[in-house]
Every structure is written in C-alpha cells, then in structure tokens.
Amino acid sequence: TKFSPGSYSLKVHVMGQDISTLTIEPQQSIVLSQNISVFDQSNRPVAATVSMNGQTATIAFAQTVKPGTTLRVELKNVRNPY
C-alpha cells in the first residue's frame, strides 16, 4: 500500500473544565507525525509541545485551556492509506 502524506484539521471545543493536555490516537492504519500545530478561535498559535508514544500524540499546553475555548489542531505529514 502506498501512503500519501496529507494534512488534517481537527476542531476541539473545550467544555466543563480546564485542560492541560490533549491526546490524539488515530485508527491503526493512520500514521501521525510530530508536525502538529494548535491555534485558538482567533487563529493565534497556542504554545504547546507535542510528544509521540507509538502512534499516540500528546499535546501539552504551556497554559491551561479554559472551557468555552475552541481549538484548531493542524496535523501535517499524516500518512493515510485511504
């Protein structure tokens, strides 16, 4: 199977309580890269570090994200066989 790298955008609306991390665990056939960026609802970059554990990406935010915030998570260089 030939994998073509692509980009994906996820919209995450924070509800209920502050969050300090966000974990993304893709389906088995999808391969994430560490090339992940996060933006707030005003399209400003959100300071965060990304760590990978196998195929699971964990985004740790420099400051907690408050409820009512909408984040856009940009995943780049994702390999997806479909």
PDB file of N, CA and C in Angstrom:
ATOM      1  N   THR A   1       0.848  -1.179   0.000  1.00  0.00           N
ATOM      2  CA  THR A   1       0.000   0.000   0.000  1.00  0.00           C
ATOM      3  C   THR A   1       0.887   1.233   0.000  1.00  0.00           C
ATOM      4  N   LYS A   2       0.593   2.162  -0.882  1.00  0.00           N
ATOM      5  CA  LYS A   2       1.354   3.414  -0.924  1.00  0.00           C
ATOM      6  C   LYS A   2       0.648   4.457  -0.057  1.00  0.00           C
ATOM      7  N   PHE A   3       1.408   5.078   0.809  1.00  0.00           N
ATOM      8  CA  PHE A   3       0.861   6.103   1.690  1.00  0.00           C
ATOM      9  C   PHE A   3       1.179   7.473   1.118  1.00  0.00           C
ATOM     10  N   SER A   4       0.184   8.331   1.025  1.00  0.00           N
ATOM     11  CA  SER A   4       0.395   9.711   0.589  1.00  0.00           C
ATOM     12  C   SER A   4       0.267  10.626   1.791  1.00  0.00           C
ATOM     13  N   PRO A   5       1.310  11.424   2.096  1.00  0.00           N
ATOM     14  CA  PRO A   5       1.197  12.326   3.239  1.00  0.00           C
ATOM     15  C   PRO A   5       0.122  13.378   2.992  1.00  0.00           C
ATOM     16  N   GLY A   6      -0.616  13.674   4.021  1.00  0.00           N
ATOM     17  CA  GLY A   6      -1.673  14.669   3.916  1.00  0.00           C
ATOM     18  C   GLY A   6      -1.751  15.520   5.157  1.00  0.00           C
ATOM     19  N   SER A   7      -2.658  16.490   5.124  1.00  0.00           N
ATOM     20  CA  SER A   7      -2.885  17.377   6.266  1.00  0.00           C
ATOM     21  C   SER A   7      -4.341  17.257   6.698  1.00  0.00           C
ATOM     22  N   TYR A   8      -4.542  17.311   7.985  1.00  0.00           N
ATOM     23  CA  TYR A   8      -5.883  17.232   8.545  1.00  0.00           C
ATOM     24  C   TYR A   8      -6.049  18.328   9.583  1.00  0.00           C
ATOM     25  N   SER A   9      -7.271  18.782   9.751  1.00  0.00           N
ATOM     26  CA  SER A   9      -7.583  19.817  10.725  1.00  0.00           C
ATOM     27  C   SER A   9      -8.700  19.302  11.623  1.00  0.00           C
ATOM     28  N   LEU A  10      -8.477  19.380  12.937  1.00  0.00           N
ATOM     29  CA  LEU A  10      -9.478  18.967  13.916  1.00  0.00           C
ATOM     30  C   LEU A  10      -9.942  20.192  14.687  1.00  0.00           C
ATOM     31  N   LYS A  11     -11.235  20.280  14.925  1.00  0.00           N
ATOM     32  CA  LYS A  11     -11.776  21.365  15.739  1.00  0.00           C
ATOM     33  C   LYS A  11     -12.165  20.760  17.085  1.00  0.00           C
ATOM     34  N   VAL A  12     -11.638  21.336  18.159  1.00  0.00           N
ATOM     35  CA  VAL A  12     -11.891  20.837  19.506  1.00  0.00           C
ATOM     36  C   VAL A  12     -12.486  21.957  20.340  1.00  0.00           C
ATOM     37  N   HIS A  13     -13.684  21.717  20.888  1.00  0.00           N
ATOM     38  CA  HIS A  13     -14.326  22.705  21.753  1.00  0.00           C
ATOM     39  C   HIS A  13     -14.175  22.218  23.193  1.00  0.00           C
ATOM     40  N   VAL A  14     -13.502  23.001  24.025  1.00  0.00           N
ATOM     41  CA  VAL A  14     -13.240  22.629  25.417  1.00  0.00           C
ATOM     42  C   VAL A  14     -14.496  22.911  26.240  1.00  0.00           C
ATOM     43  N   MET A  15     -14.950  21.891  26.948  1.00  0.00           N
ATOM     44  CA  MET A  15     -16.175  22.026  27.756  1.00  0.00           C
ATOM     45  C   MET A  15     -15.917  21.520  29.174  1.00  0.00           C
ATOM     46  N   GLY A  16     -16.609  22.107  30.140  1.00  0.00           N
ATOM     47  CA  GLY A  16     -16.628  21.567  31.500  1.00  0.00           C
ATOM     48  C   GLY A  16     -15.503  21.999  32.412  1.00  0.00           C
ATOM     49  N   GLN A  17     -14.266  21.754  32.016  1.00  0.00           N
ATOM     50  CA  GLN A  17     -13.135  22.094  32.884  1.00  0.00           C
ATOM     51  C   GLN A  17     -11.905  22.437  32.048  1.00  0.00           C
ATOM     52  N   ASP A  18     -10.930  23.091  32.696  1.00  0.00           N
ATOM     53  CA  ASP A  18      -9.673  23.425  32.029  1.00  0.00           C
ATOM     54  C   ASP A  18      -8.990  22.139  31.563  1.00  0.00           C
ATOM     55  N   ILE A  19      -8.247  22.232  30.460  1.00  0.00           N
ATOM     56  CA  ILE A  19      -7.420  21.100  30.043  1.00  0.00           C
ATOM     57  C   ILE A  19      -5.973  21.556  29.906  1.00  0.00           C
ATOM     58  N   SER A  20      -5.058  20.660  30.186  1.00  0.00           N
ATOM     59  CA  SER A  20      -3.632  20.973  30.041  1.00  0.00           C
ATOM     60  C   SER A  20      -2.987  20.109  28.963  1.00  0.00           C
ATOM     61  N   THR A  21      -3.666  19.024  28.595  1.00  0.00           N
ATOM     62  CA  THR A  21      -3.167  18.152  27.532  1.00  0.00           C
ATOM     63  C   THR A  21      -4.323  17.689  26.656  1.00  0.00           C
ATOM     64  N   LEU A  22      -3.966  17.275  25.455  1.00  0.00           N
ATOM     65  CA  LEU A  22      -4.919  16.700  24.514  1.00  0.00           C
ATOM     66  C   LEU A  22      -4.217  15.520  23.861  1.00  0.00           C
ATOM     67  N   THR A  23      -4.880  14.366  23.846  1.00  0.00           N
ATOM     68  CA  THR A  23      -4.294  13.167  23.277  1.00  0.00           C
ATOM     69  C   THR A  23      -5.045  12.779  22.008  1.00  0.00           C
ATOM     70  N   ILE A  24      -4.287  12.474  20.960  1.00  0.00           N
ATOM     71  CA  ILE A  24      -4.864  12.044  19.692  1.00  0.00           C
ATOM     72  C   ILE A  24      -4.351  10.641  19.404  1.00  0.00           C
ATOM     73  N   GLU A  25      -5.295   9.707  19.283  1.00  0.00           N
ATOM     74  CA  GLU A  25      -4.950   8.317  18.992  1.00  0.00           C
ATOM     75  C   GLU A  25      -5.677   7.924  17.708  1.00  0.00           C
ATOM     76  N   PRO A  26      -4.947   7.868  16.590  1.00  0.00           N
ATOM     77  CA  PRO A  26      -5.592   7.592  15.309  1.00  0.00           C
ATOM     78  C   PRO A  26      -5.939   6.105  15.139  1.00  0.00           C
ATOM     79  N   GLN A  27      -6.737   5.834  14.111  1.00  0.00           N
ATOM     80  CA  GLN A  27      -7.006   4.453  13.748  1.00  0.00           C
ATOM     81  C   GLN A  27      -5.701   3.780  13.380  1.00  0.00           C
ATOM     82  N   GLN A  28      -5.693   2.473  13.428  1.00  0.00           N
ATOM     83  CA  GLN A  28      -4.462   1.698  13.266  1.00  0.00           C
ATOM     84  C   GLN A  28      -3.712   1.979  11.969  1.00  0.00           C
ATOM     85  N   SER A  29      -4.403   2.217  10.868  1.00  0.00           N
ATOM     86  CA  SER A  29      -3.725   2.369   9.577  1.00  0.00           C
ATOM     87  C   SER A  29      -3.171   3.772   9.334  1.00  0.00           C
ATOM     88  N   ILE A  30      -3.521   4.736  10.190  1.00  0.00           N
ATOM     89  CA  ILE A  30      -3.089   6.124  10.008  1.00  0.00           C
ATOM     90  C   ILE A  30      -1.819   6.372  10.814  1.00  0.00           C
ATOM     91  N   VAL A  31      -0.838   7.013  10.172  1.00  0.00           N
ATOM     92  CA  VAL A  31       0.447   7.282  10.824  1.00  0.00           C
ATOM     93  C   VAL A  31       0.599   8.791  11.011  1.00  0.00           C
ATOM     94  N   LEU A  32       0.629   9.230  12.271  1.00  0.00           N
ATOM     95  CA  LEU A  32       0.808  10.646  12.584  1.00  0.00           C
ATOM     96  C   LEU A  32       2.288  11.009  12.575  1.00  0.00           C
ATOM     97  N   SER A  33       2.562  12.292  12.377  1.00  0.00           N
ATOM     98  CA  SER A  33       3.913  12.804  12.563  1.00  0.00           C
ATOM     99  C   SER A  33       3.863  13.763  13.754  1.00  0.00           C
ATOM    100  N   GLN A  34       5.017  14.223  14.170  1.00  0.00           N
ATOM    101  CA  GLN A  34       5.074  15.163  15.287  1.00  0.00           C
ATOM    102  C   GLN A  34       4.799  16.588  14.808  1.00  0.00           C
ATOM    103  N   ASN A  35       4.512  16.751  13.533  1.00  0.00           N
ATOM    104  CA  ASN A  35       4.260  18.063  12.936  1.00  0.00           C
ATOM    105  C   ASN A  35       2.804  18.465  13.201  1.00  0.00           C
ATOM    106  N   ILE A  36       2.549  18.910  14.429  1.00  0.00           N
ATOM    107  CA  ILE A  36       1.205  19.275  14.883  1.00  0.00           C
ATOM    108  C   ILE A  36       1.244  20.697  15.425  1.00  0.00           C
ATOM    109  N   SER A  37       0.301  21.522  14.978  1.00  0.00           N
ATOM    110  CA  SER A  37       0.192  22.908  15.454  1.00  0.00           C
ATOM    111  C   SER A  37      -1.208  23.136  15.982  1.00  0.00           C
ATOM    112  N   VAL A  38      -1.321  24.046  16.966  1.00  0.00           N
ATOM    113  CA  VAL A  38      -2.619  24.345  17.564  1.00  0.00           C
ATOM    114  C   VAL A  38      -2.859  25.851  17.497  1.00  0.00           C
ATOM    115  N   PHE A  39      -4.097  26.228  17.152  1.00  0.00           N
ATOM    116  CA  PHE A  39      -4.493  27.633  17.046  1.00  0.00           C
ATOM    117  C   PHE A  39      -5.781  27.839  17.836  1.00  0.00           C
ATOM    118  N   ASP A  40      -5.954  29.062  18.375  1.00  0.00           N
ATOM    119  CA  ASP A  40      -7.193  29.375  19.092  1.00  0.00           C
ATOM    120  C   ASP A  40      -8.248  29.881  18.112  1.00  0.00           C
ATOM    121  N   GLN A  41      -9.415  30.267  18.649  1.00  0.00           N
ATOM    122  CA  GLN A  41     -10.519  30.697  17.782  1.00  0.00           C
ATOM    123  C   GLN A  41     -10.228  32.009  17.051  1.00  0.00           C
ATOM    124  N   SER A  42      -9.202  32.736  17.478  1.00  0.00           N
ATOM    125  CA  SER A  42      -8.789  33.966  16.791  1.00  0.00           C
ATOM    126  C   SER A  42      -7.648  33.690  15.804  1.00  0.00           C
ATOM    127  N   ASN A  43      -7.373  32.393  15.585  1.00  0.00           N
ATOM    128  CA  ASN A  43      -6.332  31.952  14.662  1.00  0.00           C
ATOM    129  C   ASN A  43      -4.921  32.283  15.143  1.00  0.00           C
ATOM    130  N   ARG A  44      -4.764  32.484  16.448  1.00  0.00           N
ATOM    131  CA  ARG A  44      -3.434  32.721  17.037  1.00  0.00           C
ATOM    132  C   ARG A  44      -2.836  31.380  17.456  1.00  0.00           C
ATOM    133  N   PRO A  45      -1.535  31.199  17.258  1.00  0.00           N
ATOM    134  CA  PRO A  45      -0.896  29.953  17.699  1.00  0.00           C
ATOM    135  C   PRO A  45      -1.021  29.786  19.215  1.00  0.00           C
ATOM    136  N   VAL A  46      -1.229  28.556  19.639  1.00  0.00           N
ATOM    137  CA  VAL A  46      -1.288  28.221  21.059  1.00  0.00           C
ATOM    138  C   VAL A  46       0.018  27.507  21.402  1.00  0.00           C
ATOM    139  N   ALA A  47       0.729  28.007  22.415  1.00  0.00           N
ATOM    140  CA  ALA A  47       2.010  27.415  22.810  1.00  0.00           C
ATOM    141  C   ALA A  47       1.783  26.016  23.378  1.00  0.00           C
ATOM    142  N   ALA A  48       2.440  25.041  22.767  1.00  0.00           N
ATOM    143  CA  ALA A  48       2.284  23.655  23.199  1.00  0.00           C
ATOM    144  C   ALA A  48       3.465  22.839  22.714  1.00  0.00           C
ATOM    145  N   THR A  49       3.703  21.714  23.385  1.00  0.00           N
ATOM    146  CA  THR A  49       4.724  20.767  22.938  1.00  0.00           C
ATOM    147  C   THR A  49       4.018  19.460  22.589  1.00  0.00           C
ATOM    148  N   VAL A  50       4.556  18.787  21.591  1.00  0.00           N
ATOM    149  CA  VAL A  50       3.975  17.528  21.128  1.00  0.00           C
ATOM    150  C   VAL A  50       4.943  16.403  21.428  1.00  0.00           C
ATOM    151  N   SER A  51       4.430  15.336  22.020  1.00  0.00           N
ATOM    152  CA  SER A  51       5.245  14.138  22.221  1.00  0.00           C
ATOM    153  C   SER A  51       4.503  12.955  21.617  1.00  0.00           C
ATOM    154  N   MET A  52       5.272  12.018  21.111  1.00  0.00           N
ATOM    155  CA  MET A  52       4.714  10.829  20.479  1.00  0.00           C
ATOM    156  C   MET A  52       5.054   9.608  21.321  1.00  0.00           C
ATOM    157  N   ASN A  53       4.068   8.733  21.475  1.00  0.00           N
ATOM    158  CA  ASN A  53       4.269   7.446  22.129  1.00  0.00           C
ATOM    159  C   ASN A  53       3.669   6.412  21.187  1.00  0.00           C
ATOM    160  N   GLY A  54       4.507   5.839  20.344  1.00  0.00           N
ATOM    161  CA  GLY A  54       3.991   4.983  19.282  1.00  0.00           C
ATOM    162  C   GLY A  54       3.207   5.854  18.312  1.00  0.00           C
ATOM    163  N   GLN A  55       1.950   5.534  18.096  1.00  0.00           N
ATOM    164  CA  GLN A  55       1.116   6.310  17.191  1.00  0.00           C
ATOM    165  C   GLN A  55       0.234   7.314  17.922  1.00  0.00           C
ATOM    166  N   THR A  56       0.378   7.439  19.217  1.00  0.00           N
ATOM    167  CA  THR A  56      -0.424   8.367  20.003  1.00  0.00           C
ATOM    168  C   THR A  56       0.337   9.675  20.183  1.00  0.00           C
ATOM    169  N   ALA A  57      -0.322  10.781  19.837  1.00  0.00           N
ATOM    170  CA  ALA A  57       0.270  12.110  20.013  1.00  0.00           C
ATOM    171  C   ALA A  57      -0.346  12.770  21.242  1.00  0.00           C
ATOM    172  N   THR A  58       0.486  13.302  22.104  1.00  0.00           N
ATOM    173  CA  THR A  58       0.015  14.051  23.256  1.00  0.00           C
ATOM    174  C   THR A  58       0.487  15.490  23.115  1.00  0.00           C
ATOM    175  N   ILE A  59      -0.467  16.409  23.169  1.00  0.00           N
ATOM    176  CA  ILE A  59      -0.185  17.839  23.073  1.00  0.00           C
ATOM    177  C   ILE A  59      -0.271  18.406  24.485  1.00  0.00           C
ATOM    178  N   ALA A  60       0.826  18.954  24.994  1.00  0.00           N
ATOM    179  CA  ALA A  60       0.855  19.564  26.325  1.00  0.00           C
ATOM    180  C   ALA A  60       0.877  21.080  26.148  1.00  0.00           C
ATOM    181  N   PHE A  61      -0.144  21.750  26.664  1.00  0.00           N
ATOM    182  CA  PHE A  61      -0.269  23.198  26.505  1.00  0.00           C
ATOM    183  C   PHE A  61       0.573  23.930  27.545  1.00  0.00           C
ATOM    184  N   ALA A  62       1.219  25.032  27.132  1.00  0.00           N
ATOM    185  CA  ALA A  62       2.045  25.832  28.042  1.00  0.00           C
ATOM    186  C   ALA A  62       1.177  26.452  29.138  1.00  0.00           C
ATOM    187  N   GLN A  63      -0.059  26.822  28.798  1.00  0.00           N
ATOM    188  CA  GLN A  63      -1.024  27.333  29.776  1.00  0.00           C
ATOM    189  C   GLN A  63      -2.305  26.524  29.624  1.00  0.00           C
ATOM    190  N   THR A  64      -3.011  26.334  30.736  1.00  0.00           N
ATOM    191  CA  THR A  64      -4.255  25.565  30.642  1.00  0.00           C
ATOM    192  C   THR A  64      -5.235  26.266  29.706  1.00  0.00           C
ATOM    193  N   VAL A  65      -6.047  25.467  29.052  1.00  0.00           N
ATOM    194  CA  VAL A  65      -7.047  25.981  28.121  1.00  0.00           C
ATOM    195  C   VAL A  65      -8.398  25.967  28.843  1.00  0.00           C
ATOM    196  N   LYS A  66      -9.065  27.113  28.824  1.00  0.00           N
ATOM    197  CA  LYS A  66     -10.312  27.307  29.578  1.00  0.00           C
ATOM    198  C   LYS A  66     -11.527  26.756  28.837  1.00  0.00           C
ATOM    199  N   PRO A  67     -12.560  26.344  29.573  1.00  0.00           N
ATOM    200  CA  PRO A  67     -13.815  25.931  28.944  1.00  0.00           C
ATOM    201  C   PRO A  67     -14.377  27.070  28.085  1.00  0.00           C
ATOM    202  N   GLY A  68     -15.024  26.692  26.991  1.00  0.00           N
ATOM    203  CA  GLY A  68     -15.574  27.675  26.076  1.00  0.00           C
ATOM    204  C   GLY A  68     -14.617  28.026  24.957  1.00  0.00           C
ATOM    205  N   THR A  69     -13.370  27.539  25.050  1.00  0.00           N
ATOM    206  CA  THR A  69     -12.368  27.793  24.021  1.00  0.00           C
ATOM    207  C   THR A  69     -12.515  26.771  22.900  1.00  0.00           C
ATOM    208  N   THR A  70     -12.394  27.233  21.672  1.00  0.00           N
ATOM    209  CA  THR A  70     -12.358  26.323  20.523  1.00  0.00           C
ATOM    210  C   THR A  70     -10.949  26.329  19.955  1.00  0.00           C
ATOM    211  N   LEU A  71     -10.373  25.142  19.821  1.00  0.00           N
ATOM    212  CA  LEU A  71      -9.024  24.983  19.284  1.00  0.00           C
ATOM    213  C   LEU A  71      -9.093  24.343  17.906  1.00  0.00           C
ATOM    214  N   ARG A  72      -8.160  24.729  17.046  1.00  0.00           N
ATOM    215  CA  ARG A  72      -7.997  24.069  15.751  1.00  0.00           C
ATOM    216  C   ARG A  72      -6.638  23.379  15.794  1.00  0.00           C
ATOM    217  N   VAL A  73      -6.655  22.063  15.634  1.00  0.00           N
ATOM    218  CA  VAL A  73      -5.438  21.259  15.676  1.00  0.00           C
ATOM    219  C   VAL A  73      -5.096  20.876  14.237  1.00  0.00           C
ATOM    220  N   GLU A  74      -3.937  21.313  13.769  1.00  0.00           N
ATOM    221  CA  GLU A  74      -3.477  21.039  12.405  1.00  0.00           C
ATOM    222  C   GLU A  74      -2.476  19.883  12.447  1.00  0.00           C
ATOM    223  N   LEU A  75      -2.813  18.797  11.775  1.00  0.00           N
ATOM    224  CA  LEU A  75      -1.946  17.623  11.690  1.00  0.00           C
ATOM    225  C   LEU A  75      -1.335  17.608  10.287  1.00  0.00           C
ATOM    226  N   LYS A  76      -0.021  17.632  10.211  1.00  0.00           N
ATOM    227  CA  LYS A  76       0.648  17.653   8.910  1.00  0.00           C
ATOM    228  C   LYS A  76       1.495  16.393   8.732  1.00  0.00           C
ATOM    229  N   ASN A  77       1.769  16.065   7.480  1.00  0.00           N
ATOM    230  CA  ASN A  77       2.556  14.872   7.132  1.00  0.00           C
ATOM    231  C   ASN A  77       1.954  13.589   7.695  1.00  0.00           C
ATOM    232  N   VAL A  78       0.619  13.518   7.683  1.00  0.00           N
ATOM    233  CA  VAL A  78      -0.084  12.324   8.130  1.00  0.00           C
ATOM    234  C   VAL A  78      -0.128  11.335   6.978  1.00  0.00           C
ATOM    235  N   ARG A  79       0.198  10.089   7.261  1.00  0.00           N
ATOM    236  CA  ARG A  79       0.132   9.052   6.222  1.00  0.00           C
ATOM    237  C   ARG A  79      -1.135   8.241   6.439  1.00  0.00           C
ATOM    238  N   ASN A  80      -1.951   8.200   5.385  1.00  0.00           N
ATOM    239  CA  ASN A  80      -3.248   7.532   5.430  1.00  0.00           C
ATOM    240  C   ASN A  80      -3.392   6.715   4.153  1.00  0.00           C
ATOM    241  N   PRO A  81      -3.622   5.426   4.252  1.00  0.00           N
ATOM    242  CA  PRO A  81      -3.706   4.609   3.043  1.00  0.00           C
ATOM    243  C   PRO A  81      -4.972   4.833   2.229  1.00  0.00           C
ATOM    244  N   TYR A  82      -5.919   5.590   2.745  1.00  0.00           N
ATOM    245  CA  TYR A  82      -7.206   5.757   2.044  1.00  0.00           C
ATOM    246  C   TYR A  82      -7.289   7.060   1.307  1.00  0.00           C
TER     247      TYR A  82
END
